[in-house]
Amino acid sequence: MALAHSYSSVKDFEGCPRRYHEVRILKKFKSQDTEATLYGTAVHKAFEDYIRDDTPLPA
């Protein structure tokens, strides 16, 4: 099984390997959706749809 790492996950691990393990591996803490994270998720989804399905980007 291949593991995918993002810049954020690598920085989290470098900052505190134990916290990384508890948050990302054990999933002890739920992430809280903020306005910024919801916006970022929507932007990533729009680009993913554009690249994968050639869906036009929203204006």
PDB file of C-alpha atoms in Angstrom:
ATOM      1  CA  MET A   1       0.000   0.000   0.000  1.00  0.00           C
ATOM      2  CA  ALA A   2       1.444   3.344  -1.035  1.00  0.00           C
ATOM      3  CA  LEU A   3       1.287   6.210   1.414  1.00  0.00           C
ATOM      4  CA  ALA A   4       0.520   9.726   0.267  1.00  0.00           C
ATOM      5  CA  HIS A   5       2.090  12.647   2.072  1.00  0.00           C
ATOM      6  CA  SER A   6       1.221  16.291   1.733  1.00  0.00           C
ATOM      7  CA  TYR A   7       3.392  19.242   2.619  1.00  0.00           C
ATOM      8  CA  SER A   8       1.151  19.810   5.639  1.00  0.00           C
ATOM      9  CA  SER A   9       1.482  16.241   6.892  1.00  0.00           C
ATOM     10  CA  VAL A  10       5.274  16.327   6.620  1.00  0.00           C
ATOM     11  CA  LYS A  11       5.407  19.662   8.482  1.00  0.00           C
ATOM     12  CA  ASP A  12       3.076  18.261  11.165  1.00  0.00           C
ATOM     13  CA  PHE A  13       5.348  15.236  11.598  1.00  0.00           C
ATOM     14  CA  GLU A  14       8.467  17.409  11.797  1.00  0.00           C
ATOM     15  CA  GLY A  15       6.784  19.600  14.402  1.00  0.00           C
ATOM     16  CA  CYS A  16       5.700  16.761  16.689  1.00  0.00           C
ATOM     17  CA  PRO A  17       5.826  13.110  15.613  1.00  0.00           C
ATOM     18  CA  ARG A  18       3.645  11.992  18.534  1.00  0.00           C
ATOM     19  CA  ARG A  19       0.905  14.504  17.741  1.00  0.00           C
ATOM     20  CA  TYR A  20       1.103  13.497  14.068  1.00  0.00           C
ATOM     21  CA  HIS A  21       0.569   9.854  15.070  1.00  0.00           C
ATOM     22  CA  GLU A  22      -2.371  10.652  17.339  1.00  0.00           C
ATOM     23  CA  VAL A  23      -4.072  13.008  14.888  1.00  0.00           C
ATOM     24  CA  ARG A  24      -3.316  11.481  11.493  1.00  0.00           C
ATOM     25  CA  ILE A  25      -2.862   7.772  12.258  1.00  0.00           C
ATOM     26  CA  LEU A  26      -5.040   7.108  15.300  1.00  0.00           C
ATOM     27  CA  LYS A  27      -7.491   9.897  14.379  1.00  0.00           C
ATOM     28  CA  LYS A  28      -8.071  10.745  18.047  1.00  0.00           C
ATOM     29  CA  PHE A  29      -9.156  14.294  17.276  1.00  0.00           C
ATOM     30  CA  LYS A  30     -11.704  15.410  14.735  1.00  0.00           C
ATOM     31  CA  SER A  31     -10.678  18.345  12.594  1.00  0.00           C
ATOM     32  CA  GLN A  32     -12.952  21.349  12.814  1.00  0.00           C
ATOM     33  CA  ASP A  33     -14.262  22.837   9.616  1.00  0.00           C
ATOM     34  CA  THR A  34     -13.648  26.547   9.420  1.00  0.00           C
ATOM     35  CA  GLU A  35     -14.674  28.960   6.714  1.00  0.00           C
ATOM     36  CA  ALA A  36     -11.130  28.803   5.338  1.00  0.00           C
ATOM     37  CA  THR A  37     -10.955  24.991   5.256  1.00  0.00           C
ATOM     38  CA  LEU A  38     -14.392  24.718   3.642  1.00  0.00           C
ATOM     39  CA  TYR A  39     -13.330  27.234   0.978  1.00  0.00           C
ATOM     40  CA  GLY A  40     -10.053  25.387   0.385  1.00  0.00           C
ATOM     41  CA  THR A  41     -11.870  22.077   0.058  1.00  0.00           C
ATOM     42  CA  ALA A  42     -14.268  23.590  -2.494  1.00  0.00           C
ATOM     43  CA  VAL A  43     -11.378  25.028  -4.529  1.00  0.00           C
ATOM     44  CA  HIS A  44      -9.520  21.697  -4.527  1.00  0.00           C
ATOM     45  CA  LYS A  45     -12.706  19.862  -5.563  1.00  0.00           C
ATOM     46  CA  ALA A  46     -13.296  22.312  -8.429  1.00  0.00           C
ATOM     47  CA  PHE A  47      -9.750  21.815  -9.746  1.00  0.00           C
ATOM     48  CA  GLU A  48     -10.000  18.046  -9.330  1.00  0.00           C
ATOM     49  CA  ASP A  49     -13.270  17.976 -11.310  1.00  0.00           C
ATOM     50  CA  TYR A  50     -11.752  20.226 -13.981  1.00  0.00           C
ATOM     51  CA  ILE A  51      -8.689  18.029 -14.418  1.00  0.00           C
ATOM     52  CA  ARG A  52     -10.424  14.658 -14.144  1.00  0.00           C
ATOM     53  CA  ASP A  53     -13.743  15.333 -15.903  1.00  0.00           C
ATOM     54  CA  ASP A  54     -13.038  18.542 -17.859  1.00  0.00           C
ATOM     55  CA  THR A  55     -15.775  20.246 -15.818  1.00  0.00           C
ATOM     56  CA  PRO A  56     -15.682  24.037 -16.298  1.00  0.00           C
ATOM     57  CA  LEU A  57     -14.379  25.995 -13.325  1.00  0.00           C
ATOM     58  CA  PRO A  58     -16.986  28.099 -11.525  1.00  0.00           C
ATOM     59  CA  ALA A  59     -16.785  31.826 -12.179  1.00  0.00           C
TER      60      ALA A  59
END
